[in-house]
Amino acid sequence: MLRYLFVDMNSFFASVEQQERPELRHQPVGIVPMLTDNTCCIAASYEAKARGVKTGTLVREARTLCPRLHLVEARPRLYVQYHHRIVTAVESCLHVDQVCSIDEMYGRLMGAEREPQRAAAIARQVKAAMALAVGPFMRCSIGLAPNAWLAKVASDMQKPDGLTIILPAQMPAAIGKLELTDLPGIGGNMQRRLHLRGIYHVHELCRLSADELSAVWGSKVHGAIWWHQLRGHDLPYRPTTAAPSATRTFCPRSGAPSRGPMPCWCG
Ligand SMILES: [Mg+2]
């Protein structure tokens, strides 16, 4: 049964600029914190990504990779305005339970919404509402899954404009071919710890027992969380004291909320 719908905006900052400025549409765009060569791109349009420019690419290198690149200075206030319009568009289809970052949010599916066909229809409604109320250049990838963590993983599996469904019966095969670092919560350090234990692939991670996962993470609680989330189990909701989204501000570099504790594993 599906329980969560996760929305991840595609190339968010660059898409806002393409929505706002028609001359940038279908063009390679790199968003920078300031117009100088001594900085890096904090976002790139899909046209720029196709030429090798990505978040973190130095401006000098980006110009070499893509001589026609349009460099645009970030407008954080505009991106926050778009964020609120996007939350409203999603809310018109499904209640947003959690805003994870400036371009990521999820809602819980209830009753008949949990049927795959109905859930997929809601996902398509979200995309249509976004195009109508915010703009056709604001595309998103949506993940549908039995827990919020897997829904985020699913939203990352098809970009841009993706819709990926992971059913409980498809676990762990549905994510078996991903890289370890494709999983939220596994960064470079954790990847190294897993490598030291001979775990190089997600399908190997999925075979570990809760005790083995606890040993890797150095915590019984985290071991149990990973064992359950890898099996699609819906873990109890963990309340946070994050600021309500109406007053939340975001880091223009990462898009993560810049006030209050992080609400979850996003950002
Ligand atoms: Mg995104």
XYZ file of N, CA and C and ligand atoms in Angstrom:
802
model
N 0.847 -1.209 0.000
C 0.000 0.000 0.000
C 0.880 1.255 0.000
N 0.488 2.209 -0.822
C 1.243 3.476 -0.870
C 0.749 4.395 0.246
N 1.655 5.106 0.853
C 1.266 5.990 1.959
C 1.755 7.425 1.801
N 2.742 7.663 0.936
C 3.330 9.008 0.859
C 3.524 9.446 -0.590
N 3.343 10.740 -0.795
C 3.618 11.366 -2.096
C 4.670 12.442 -1.845
N 5.826 12.284 -2.473
C 6.947 13.202 -2.257
C 7.175 14.018 -3.531
N 7.254 15.341 -3.378
C 7.452 16.245 -4.516
C 8.845 16.854 -4.437
N 9.604 16.721 -5.502
C 10.939 17.331 -5.595
C 10.971 18.175 -6.867
N 11.108 19.484 -6.716
C 11.155 20.356 -7.885
C 12.448 20.104 -8.666
N 12.344 20.181 -9.992
C 13.519 19.941 -10.842
C 14.277 21.241 -11.078
N 15.588 21.218 -10.826
C 16.458 22.396 -11.056
C 15.747 23.666 -10.595
N 15.358 23.700 -9.332
C 14.393 24.694 -8.862
C 14.787 26.150 -9.168
N 15.951 26.593 -8.690
C 16.307 28.008 -8.872
C 16.378 28.358 -10.372
N 16.991 27.469 -11.154
C 17.129 27.737 -12.594
C 15.761 27.734 -13.274
N 14.871 26.855 -12.828
C 13.532 26.802 -13.431
C 12.744 28.069 -13.114
N 12.897 28.611 -11.896
C 12.214 29.869 -11.556
C 12.688 30.963 -12.516
N 13.998 31.020 -12.756
C 14.517 32.066 -13.654
C 13.999 31.861 -15.074
N 13.892 30.593 -15.503
C 13.372 30.336 -16.857
C 11.884 30.655 -16.941
N 11.160 30.446 -15.829
C 9.742 30.800 -15.800
C 9.574 32.322 -15.851
N 10.413 33.032 -15.115
C 10.313 34.493 -15.012
C 10.834 35.208 -16.254
N 11.872 34.640 -16.869
C 12.553 35.337 -17.976
C 12.507 34.468 -19.241
N 11.542 34.735 -20.137
C 11.370 33.891 -21.335
C 12.656 33.735 -22.159
N 13.529 34.750 -22.134
C 14.752 34.635 -22.950
C 15.691 33.531 -22.446
N 15.461 33.046 -21.211
C 16.323 31.982 -20.662
C 15.762 30.579 -20.916
N 14.536 30.510 -21.436
C 13.904 29.205 -21.635
C 14.646 28.394 -22.707
N 14.809 27.107 -22.427
C 15.527 26.172 -23.307
C 16.996 26.557 -23.476
N 17.507 27.360 -22.571
C 18.906 27.779 -22.625
C 19.663 27.197 -21.435
N 20.990 27.000 -21.588
C 21.772 26.574 -20.425
C 21.910 27.736 -19.438
N 21.478 27.515 -18.200
C 21.479 28.565 -17.178
C 22.216 28.055 -15.937
N 23.107 28.878 -15.421
C 23.770 28.559 -14.156
C 23.430 29.654 -13.157
N 22.982 29.265 -11.973
C 22.654 30.238 -10.929
C 23.871 30.380 -10.019
N 24.276 31.626 -9.769
C 25.461 31.881 -8.943
C 25.078 32.836 -7.807
N 25.773 32.746 -6.659
C 25.445 33.653 -5.557
C 25.792 35.101 -5.871
N 26.829 35.310 -6.687
C 27.188 36.667 -7.147
C 27.918 36.547 -8.473
N 27.866 37.630 -9.252
C 28.450 37.567 -10.596
C 29.958 37.807 -10.524
N 30.684 36.774 -10.225
C 32.146 36.830 -10.204
C 32.671 35.464 -10.633
N 33.895 35.435 -11.121
C 34.480 34.154 -11.540
C 34.879 33.296 -10.342
N 35.005 33.940 -9.165
C 35.506 33.209 -7.995
C 34.376 32.593 -7.173
N 33.448 31.980 -7.847
C 32.360 31.316 -7.125
C 31.948 30.070 -7.904
N 30.912 29.398 -7.426
C 30.466 28.197 -8.138
C 28.955 28.274 -8.364
N 28.486 27.439 -9.263
C 27.049 27.398 -9.562
C 26.318 26.742 -8.385
N 25.226 27.354 -7.947
C 24.418 26.737 -6.883
C 23.209 26.009 -7.485
N 23.020 26.156 -8.773
C 21.974 25.404 -9.483
C 22.258 25.510 -10.972
N 21.738 24.557 -11.733
C 21.926 24.571 -13.186
C 20.652 24.068 -13.848
N 20.321 24.660 -15.002
C 19.148 24.185 -15.748
C 19.504 22.838 -16.392
N 18.468 22.114 -16.858
C 18.748 20.820 -17.483
C 19.598 20.988 -18.740
N 19.440 22.124 -19.431
C 20.246 22.358 -20.629
C 21.715 22.507 -20.245
N 21.990 23.125 -19.081
C 23.365 23.262 -18.597
C 23.887 21.924 -18.072
N 23.008 21.182 -17.380
C 23.423 19.867 -16.854
C 23.841 18.936 -17.999
N 23.145 19.072 -19.148
C 23.479 18.217 -20.296
C 24.892 18.477 -20.793
N 25.432 19.641 -20.460
C 26.797 19.981 -20.873
C 27.785 19.819 -19.721
N 27.376 19.195 -18.661
C 28.300 18.870 -17.563
C 28.347 19.878 -16.431
N 27.529 20.942 -16.515
C 27.508 21.939 -15.437
C 26.539 21.446 -14.360
N 26.989 21.453 -13.115
C 26.089 21.028 -12.035
C 26.329 21.881 -10.804
N 25.527 21.646 -9.774
C 25.698 22.368 -8.509
C 27.122 22.131 -8.007
N 27.817 23.229 -7.721
C 29.182 23.106 -7.221
C 30.240 23.317 -8.293
N 29.847 23.341 -9.589
C 30.829 23.574 -10.654
C 31.341 25.014 -10.574
N 32.660 25.183 -10.582
C 33.232 26.533 -10.553
C 32.833 27.287 -11.814
N 32.628 28.599 -11.679
C 32.180 29.404 -12.822
C 33.158 29.289 -13.988
N 34.452 29.362 -13.678
C 35.472 29.258 -14.739
C 35.319 27.945 -15.516
N 35.175 26.859 -14.750
C 35.041 25.531 -15.359
C 33.730 25.442 -16.143
N 32.668 26.036 -15.571
C 31.350 25.994 -16.221
C 31.403 26.698 -17.580
N 32.126 27.812 -17.640
C 32.233 28.542 -18.916
C 32.975 27.724 -19.959
N 33.965 26.954 -19.512
C 34.710 26.099 -20.443
C 33.817 24.962 -20.940
N 33.080 24.367 -20.004
C 32.194 23.260 -20.376
C 31.085 23.724 -21.310
N 30.610 24.953 -21.079
C 29.428 25.438 -21.799
C 29.609 26.931 -22.099
N 30.257 27.253 -23.213
C 30.540 28.671 -23.516
C 29.272 29.529 -23.626
N 28.121 28.915 -23.949
C 26.877 29.702 -24.104
C 26.092 29.809 -22.798
N 26.735 29.418 -21.699
C 26.033 29.401 -20.408
C 25.588 30.808 -19.994
N 24.335 30.943 -19.591
C 23.838 32.213 -19.037
C 24.025 32.153 -17.530
N 24.858 33.035 -17.005
C 25.055 33.074 -15.550
C 24.090 34.092 -14.954
N 23.328 33.657 -13.961
C 22.275 34.494 -13.375
C 22.497 34.578 -11.867
N 22.475 35.805 -11.345
C 22.639 35.969 -9.900
C 21.369 35.514 -9.178
N 21.560 34.733 -8.117
C 20.422 34.164 -7.377
C 19.531 35.259 -6.795
N 18.216 34.987 -6.789
C 17.242 35.912 -6.186
C 16.459 35.146 -5.117
N 17.078 34.966 -3.931
C 16.461 34.106 -2.895
C 15.035 34.485 -2.532
N 14.730 35.788 -2.460
C 13.353 36.170 -2.080
C 12.339 35.678 -3.093
N 12.712 35.781 -4.382
C 11.816 35.292 -5.440
C 11.610 33.785 -5.308
N 12.680 33.055 -4.970
C 12.577 31.599 -4.862
C 11.669 31.221 -3.687
N 11.719 31.996 -2.610
C 10.838 31.722 -1.466
C 9.384 32.004 -1.853
N 9.146 33.082 -2.637
C 7.771 33.359 -3.107
C 7.254 32.188 -3.949
N 8.109 31.682 -4.850
C 7.712 30.536 -5.664
C 7.439 29.319 -4.784
N 8.275 29.137 -3.762
C 8.079 28.006 -2.847
C 6.660 28.033 -2.270
N 6.238 29.212 -1.798
C 4.904 29.295 -1.183
C 3.803 29.030 -2.213
N 3.999 29.493 -3.441
C 3.006 29.225 -4.490
C 2.946 27.727 -4.806
N 4.108 27.080 -4.765
C 4.164 25.630 -5.048
C 3.458 24.853 -3.933
N 3.707 25.246 -2.667
C 3.031 24.559 -1.552
C 1.515 24.699 -1.711
N 1.059 25.895 -2.095
C -0.378 26.123 -2.284
C -0.923 25.239 -3.414
N -0.141 25.120 -4.504
C -0.587 24.285 -5.634
C -0.690 22.824 -5.203
N 0.292 22.331 -4.448
C 0.245 20.937 -3.996
C -0.925 20.760 -3.026
N -1.111 21.746 -2.143
C -2.209 21.685 -1.153
C -3.571 21.581 -1.832
N -3.695 22.115 -3.061
C -4.979 22.045 -3.758
C -5.297 20.601 -4.164
N -4.294 19.717 -4.098
C -4.499 18.307 -4.477
C -4.351 17.368 -3.295
N -3.447 17.705 -2.366
C -3.118 16.813 -1.246
C -2.508 17.664 -0.139
N -2.923 17.414 1.113
C -2.360 18.197 2.222
C -0.848 17.968 2.337
N -0.100 19.063 2.468
C 1.353 18.965 2.643
C 1.633 18.779 4.134
N 2.121 17.589 4.489
C 2.413 17.312 5.902
C 3.761 17.879 6.316
N 4.697 17.873 5.400
C 6.047 18.286 5.783
C 6.745 18.983 4.617
N 7.243 20.194 4.884
C 8.129 20.874 3.940
C 9.545 20.514 4.353
N 10.295 19.896 3.447
C 11.641 19.411 3.800
C 12.718 20.410 3.432
N 12.521 21.148 2.356
C 13.477 22.176 1.939
C 12.703 23.107 1.012
N 13.392 24.071 0.431
C 12.679 25.050 -0.405
C 12.035 24.385 -1.621
N 12.525 23.222 -2.034
C 11.954 22.597 -3.240
C 11.522 21.139 -3.010
N 11.324 20.773 -1.756
C 10.891 19.398 -1.475
C 9.817 19.393 -0.385
N 8.806 18.559 -0.577
C 7.743 18.449 0.426
C 7.036 17.104 0.231
N 6.327 16.679 1.261
C 5.543 15.459 1.072
C 4.210 15.534 1.801
N 3.286 14.698 1.325
C 1.984 14.574 1.967
C 1.655 13.106 2.144
N 0.770 12.832 3.129
C 0.349 11.452 3.378
C -0.907 11.139 2.583
N -0.952 9.943 2.030
C -2.133 9.479 1.307
C -3.050 8.769 2.291
N -4.362 9.010 2.151
C -5.324 8.438 3.096
C -6.357 7.596 2.339
N -6.824 6.533 2.973
C -7.925 5.721 2.432
C -7.687 5.274 1.001
N -8.661 5.594 0.122
C -8.599 5.144 -1.273
C -7.440 5.780 -2.035
N -6.899 6.887 -1.512
C -5.753 7.525 -2.178
C -4.540 6.602 -2.212
N -4.542 5.587 -1.352
C -3.385 4.690 -1.256
C -3.344 3.651 -2.375
N -4.445 3.525 -3.123
C -4.441 2.619 -4.268
C -3.525 3.205 -5.341
N -2.683 2.377 -5.964
C -1.701 2.915 -6.920
C -2.298 3.797 -8.012
N -3.436 3.375 -8.588
C -4.018 4.175 -9.684
C -4.479 5.535 -9.179
N -5.107 5.538 -8.003
C -5.604 6.803 -7.429
C -4.421 7.701 -7.030
N -3.380 7.089 -6.457
C -2.203 7.858 -6.041
C -1.520 8.477 -7.264
N -1.420 7.697 -8.348
C -0.785 8.216 -9.566
C -1.622 9.357 -10.143
N -2.942 9.249 -10.025
C -3.821 10.317 -10.530
C -3.600 11.596 -9.719
N -3.431 11.468 -8.403
C -3.165 12.649 -7.566
C -1.825 13.267 -7.972
N -0.825 12.418 -8.238
C 0.492 12.929 -8.653
C 0.369 13.731 -9.952
N -0.429 13.216 -10.885
C -0.614 13.941 -12.149
C -1.374 15.249 -11.905
N -2.318 15.225 -10.950
C -3.041 16.470 -10.595
C -2.071 17.507 -10.029
N -1.119 17.048 -9.196
C -0.127 17.961 -8.609
C 0.671 18.637 -9.726
N 1.107 17.842 -10.702
C 1.893 18.405 -11.812
C 1.063 19.419 -12.604
N -0.203 19.078 -12.840
C -1.069 19.979 -13.611
C -1.333 21.262 -12.826
N -1.573 21.131 -11.512
C -1.836 22.319 -10.683
C -0.611 23.229 -10.652
N 0.550 22.612 -10.601
C 1.812 23.381 -10.589
C 1.963 24.158 -11.893
N 1.720 23.479 -13.021
C 1.874 24.133 -14.325
C 0.881 25.278 -14.469
N -0.351 25.059 -13.986
C -1.402 26.068 -14.143
C -1.209 27.251 -13.186
N -0.945 26.948 -11.915
C -0.926 28.004 -10.889
C 0.440 28.658 -10.734
N 1.506 27.949 -11.067
C 2.857 28.520 -10.868
C 3.520 28.783 -12.216
N 3.454 27.832 -13.123
C 4.004 28.059 -14.451
C 4.474 26.762 -15.084
N 4.376 26.665 -16.417
C 4.714 25.409 -17.097
C 6.192 25.053 -17.036
N 7.043 25.996 -16.685
C 8.469 25.666 -16.592
C 8.855 25.154 -15.209
N 7.863 25.096 -14.296
C 8.120 24.580 -12.946
C 7.750 23.098 -12.920
N 8.707 22.271 -13.295
C 8.449 20.836 -13.328
C 8.931 20.173 -12.031
N 8.345 19.027 -11.753
C 8.749 18.322 -10.528
C 8.805 16.823 -10.787
N 9.554 16.150 -9.946
C 9.542 14.688 -9.953
C 8.821 14.242 -8.692
N 7.948 13.255 -8.853
C 7.124 12.798 -7.732
C 7.407 11.325 -7.447
N 7.552 11.027 -6.167
C 7.733 9.648 -5.735
C 6.557 9.209 -4.883
N 6.059 7.992 -5.137
C 4.964 7.408 -4.343
C 5.477 6.121 -3.722
N 5.348 5.993 -2.410
C 5.929 4.827 -1.749
C 5.253 4.585 -0.401
N 5.564 3.433 0.224
C 4.917 3.123 1.516
C 5.510 3.871 2.708
N 6.666 4.495 2.581
C 7.140 5.377 3.655
C 7.763 6.644 3.046
N 7.905 7.667 3.872
C 8.332 8.972 3.349
C 9.757 8.917 2.811
N 10.612 8.145 3.452
C 12.003 8.028 3.009
C 12.062 7.406 1.608
N 11.310 6.318 1.413
C 11.298 5.663 0.098
C 10.649 6.555 -0.959
N 9.661 7.349 -0.547
C 9.016 8.256 -1.508
C 10.031 9.292 -1.995
N 10.904 9.737 -1.094
C 11.956 10.663 -1.518
C 12.924 9.968 -2.472
N 13.319 8.731 -2.132
C 14.195 7.962 -3.027
C 13.536 7.845 -4.402
N 12.243 7.518 -4.421
C 11.514 7.338 -5.689
C 11.484 8.641 -6.489
N 11.344 9.773 -5.782
C 11.265 11.062 -6.500
C 12.576 11.386 -7.199
N 13.636 10.762 -6.751
C 14.960 11.031 -7.308
C 15.307 10.096 -8.474
N 14.461 9.101 -8.724
C 14.827 8.056 -9.679
C 14.524 8.413 -11.129
N 13.706 9.438 -11.330
C 13.367 9.819 -12.708
C 13.298 11.338 -12.785
N 14.211 11.934 -13.535
C 14.245 13.399 -13.647
C 14.547 13.793 -15.081
N 14.014 14.883 -15.608
C 13.004 15.710 -14.951
C 11.592 15.168 -15.187
N 10.633 15.764 -14.484
C 9.205 15.500 -14.695
C 8.841 14.036 -14.459
N 9.491 13.411 -13.466
C 9.273 11.981 -13.251
C 8.072 11.660 -12.381
N 7.652 10.407 -12.476
C 6.632 9.864 -11.568
C 7.009 8.404 -11.334
N 7.475 8.116 -10.132
C 7.960 6.766 -9.822
C 7.172 6.207 -8.651
N 6.683 4.996 -8.832
C 5.917 4.313 -7.784
C 6.738 3.131 -7.277
N 6.899 3.056 -5.959
C 7.533 1.880 -5.354
C 6.498 1.222 -4.446
N 6.077 0.014 -4.827
C 5.122 -0.743 -4.012
C 5.882 -1.613 -3.015
N 5.276 -1.890 -1.850
C 5.978 -2.713 -0.852
C 6.485 -4.035 -1.437
N 5.683 -4.647 -2.322
C 6.064 -5.946 -2.885
C 7.297 -5.834 -3.785
N 7.623 -4.629 -4.227
C 8.778 -4.444 -5.120
C 10.084 -4.227 -4.345
N 9.976 -4.177 -3.020
C 11.174 -3.960 -2.202
C 11.833 -5.290 -1.865
N 13.183 -5.364 -1.828
C 14.121 -4.267 -2.056
C 14.571 -4.122 -3.509
N 14.013 -4.968 -4.412
C 14.490 -4.960 -5.803
C 14.376 -3.575 -6.442
N 13.322 -2.810 -6.064
C 13.071 -1.511 -6.711
C 14.243 -0.549 -6.553
N 15.005 -0.701 -5.457
C 16.116 0.246 -5.235
C 17.479 -0.446 -5.299
N 17.473 -1.740 -5.615
C 18.699 -2.545 -5.557
C 19.824 -2.046 -6.436
N 19.483 -1.371 -7.539
C 20.534 -0.961 -8.476
C 21.054 0.455 -8.212
N 20.509 1.122 -7.205
C 20.976 2.491 -6.909
C 22.352 2.447 -6.270
N 23.053 3.589 -6.331
C 24.320 3.741 -5.605
C 23.996 3.951 -4.130
N 24.912 3.568 -3.247
C 24.694 3.784 -1.809
C 24.392 5.250 -1.509
N 25.123 6.155 -2.169
C 24.949 7.585 -1.876
C 23.689 8.172 -2.517
N 22.969 7.357 -3.291
C 21.662 7.812 -3.785
C 20.633 7.788 -2.658
N 20.939 7.082 -1.566
C 19.973 6.955 -0.468
C 20.135 8.110 0.515
N 19.047 8.847 0.811
C 19.131 9.934 1.787
C 19.636 9.387 3.117
N 20.650 10.028 3.665
C 21.221 9.557 4.929
C 22.560 8.872 4.742
N 22.946 8.591 3.492
C 24.269 8.012 3.236
C 25.089 9.030 2.452
N 26.042 9.622 3.130
C 26.974 10.552 2.497
C 28.331 9.895 2.347
N 29.333 10.697 2.076
C 30.675 10.160 1.837
C 31.212 9.371 3.021
N 31.046 9.872 4.248
C 31.585 9.186 5.430
C 30.923 7.836 5.637
N 29.591 7.812 5.534
C 28.882 6.552 5.750
C 29.197 5.562 4.636
N 29.372 6.078 3.422
C 29.746 5.198 2.310
C 31.094 4.520 2.613
N 32.045 5.302 3.138
C 33.351 4.721 3.480
C 33.212 3.648 4.561
N 32.345 3.910 5.570
C 32.151 2.922 6.646
C 31.535 1.642 6.082
N 30.618 1.797 5.148
C 29.999 0.616 4.530
C 31.028 -0.147 3.697
N 31.869 0.582 2.952
C 32.905 -0.074 2.137
C 33.838 -0.892 3.026
N 34.196 -0.333 4.199
C 35.091 -1.049 5.123
C 34.489 -2.383 5.559
N 33.152 -2.477 5.531
C 32.485 -3.731 5.917
C 32.109 -4.567 4.693
N 32.620 -4.169 3.534
C 32.380 -4.960 2.330
C 31.040 -4.717 1.676
N 30.379 -3.616 2.052
C 29.076 -3.293 1.449
C 29.308 -2.209 0.391
N 29.112 -2.581 -0.872
C 29.363 -1.638 -1.968
C 28.092 -1.281 -2.726
N 27.055 -2.077 -2.552
C 25.835 -1.858 -3.334
C 24.604 -1.875 -2.432
N 23.537 -1.226 -2.920
C 22.308 -1.139 -2.121
C 21.723 -2.531 -1.877
N 21.823 -3.421 -2.874
C 21.231 -4.763 -2.656
C 21.960 -5.502 -1.529
N 23.252 -5.180 -1.331
C 23.992 -5.785 -0.206
C 23.536 -5.159 1.121
N 23.298 -3.855 1.097
C 22.809 -3.157 2.295
C 21.462 -3.753 2.735
N 20.619 -4.045 1.749
C 19.275 -4.562 2.041
C 19.320 -5.942 2.683
N 20.420 -6.661 2.501
C 20.518 -8.021 3.073
C 20.987 -8.015 4.529
N 21.470 -6.858 5.030
C 21.994 -6.809 6.404
C 20.857 -6.925 7.418
N 21.160 -7.578 8.529
C 20.183 -7.677 9.621
C 20.150 -6.350 10.383
N 19.145 -6.201 11.250
C 19.056 -4.978 12.051
C 20.297 -4.818 12.929
N 20.817 -5.949 13.456
C 22.030 -5.879 14.294
C 23.234 -5.427 13.473
N 23.349 -5.963 12.253
C 24.486 -5.572 11.399
C 24.391 -4.094 11.018
N 23.173 -3.633 10.712
C 22.986 -2.210 10.391
C 23.315 -1.351 11.613
N 22.930 -1.820 12.812
C 23.224 -1.078 14.044
C 24.731 -0.948 14.238
N 25.463 -2.019 13.900
C 26.921 -1.982 14.051
C 27.532 -0.958 13.085
N 27.008 -0.902 11.859
C 27.538 0.060 10.875
C 27.252 1.485 11.340
N 26.026 1.725 11.784
C 25.633 3.091 12.154
C 26.076 3.467 13.570
N 26.501 2.448 14.340
C 26.945 2.726 15.705
C 25.788 3.086 16.622
N 24.585 2.606 16.289
C 23.399 2.960 17.081
C 22.302 1.940 16.801
N 21.732 1.391 17.870
C 20.639 0.422 17.693
C 19.415 1.088 17.074
N 19.179 2.352 17.480
C 18.012 3.073 16.958
C 18.152 3.270 15.444
N 19.324 3.742 15.010
C 19.511 3.967 13.584
C 19.516 2.665 12.799
N 20.072 1.620 13.407
C 20.051 0.307 12.749
C 18.620 -0.149 12.514
N 17.763 0.029 13.538
C 16.356 -0.386 13.408
C 15.641 0.474 12.365
N 15.900 1.785 12.392
C 15.246 2.678 11.408
C 15.609 2.240 9.995
N 16.901 1.995 9.751
C 17.316 1.600 8.402
C 16.704 0.258 7.999
N 16.682 -0.707 8.939
C 16.125 -2.029 8.615
C 14.661 -1.882 8.186
N 13.902 -1.067 8.923
C 12.476 -0.905 8.596
C 12.286 -0.086 7.318
N 13.019 1.021 7.180
C 12.748 1.872 6.006
C 13.155 1.169 4.708
N 14.186 0.323 4.776
C 14.590 -0.422 3.577
C 13.536 -1.461 3.181
N 12.655 -1.821 4.092
C 11.598 -2.793 3.798
C 10.259 -2.117 3.514
N 10.274 -0.804 3.467
C 9.039 -0.087 3.133
C 8.095 0.071 4.302
N 8.556 -0.240 5.521
C 7.667 -0.077 6.682
C 7.502 1.409 6.986
N 6.283 1.763 7.406
C 6.004 3.165 7.749
C 6.344 3.360 9.224
N 7.386 4.145 9.481
C 7.831 4.344 10.855
C 6.963 5.377 11.546
N 6.854 5.309 12.875
C 6.043 6.304 13.596
C 6.531 7.717 13.292
N 5.570 8.599 13.187
C 5.890 10.001 12.915
C 6.721 10.586 14.051
N 7.797 11.258 13.702
C 8.640 11.873 14.721
C 8.402 13.373 14.709
N 7.677 13.893 15.716
C 7.366 15.325 15.712
C 8.638 16.162 15.812
N 8.608 17.308 15.169
C 9.753 18.214 15.224
C 9.264 19.566 15.707
N 10.185 20.446 15.984
C 9.815 21.802 16.389
C 10.163 22.786 15.274
N 10.205 22.295 14.025
C 10.545 23.163 12.894
C 9.547 24.305 12.776
N 10.047 25.456 12.329
C 9.169 26.608 12.157
C 8.127 26.297 11.095
N 6.890 26.834 11.219
C 5.893 26.616 10.162
C 6.385 27.207 8.846
N 5.945 26.571 7.739
C 6.530 26.951 6.451
C 6.254 28.405 6.098
N 5.159 28.970 6.614
C 4.828 30.357 6.257
C 5.908 31.331 6.746
N 6.611 30.964 7.805
C 7.618 31.877 8.339
C 9.038 31.360 8.112
N 9.157 30.192 7.492
C 10.478 29.589 7.350
C 11.292 30.301 6.271
N 12.556 30.434 6.523
C 13.452 30.970 5.498
C 14.383 29.842 5.066
N 15.054 30.051 3.929
C 15.843 28.971 3.355
C 17.227 29.461 2.991
N 18.178 28.568 3.095
C 19.533 28.861 2.648
C 19.519 28.924 1.115
N 19.946 30.040 0.513
C 19.887 30.131 -0.947
C 20.858 29.185 -1.635
N 21.818 28.652 -0.885
C 22.803 27.755 -1.492
C 22.273 26.320 -1.544
N 21.794 25.832 -0.392
C 21.362 24.431 -0.349
C 19.857 24.289 -0.498
N 19.111 25.388 -0.219
C 17.657 25.274 -0.240
C 17.099 24.723 1.052
N 17.962 24.420 2.022
C 17.481 23.867 3.295
C 16.928 24.987 4.161
N 15.943 24.661 5.022
C 15.449 25.694 5.935
C 16.611 26.252 6.750
N 16.680 27.553 6.902
C 17.827 28.133 7.577
C 17.521 28.501 9.017
N 16.280 28.226 9.469
C 15.948 28.427 10.874
C 15.321 27.167 11.430
N 15.519 26.904 12.704
C 14.917 25.742 13.336
C 15.679 24.478 12.966
N 15.418 23.393 13.690
C 16.108 22.139 13.411
C 15.654 21.566 12.077
N 16.500 20.769 11.450
C 16.093 20.128 10.209
C 14.919 19.198 10.492
N 13.852 19.268 9.718
C 12.677 18.447 10.003
C 12.874 16.979 9.690
N 13.817 16.659 8.815
C 13.996 15.258 8.470
C 15.352 15.092 7.806
N 15.472 14.028 7.020
C 16.761 13.697 6.426
C 17.033 14.476 5.146
N 16.158 15.425 4.773
C 16.342 16.151 3.511
C 17.360 17.264 3.689
N 17.767 17.795 2.543
C 18.668 18.941 2.559
C 20.016 18.503 2.918
Mg 15.038 19.450 -6.424
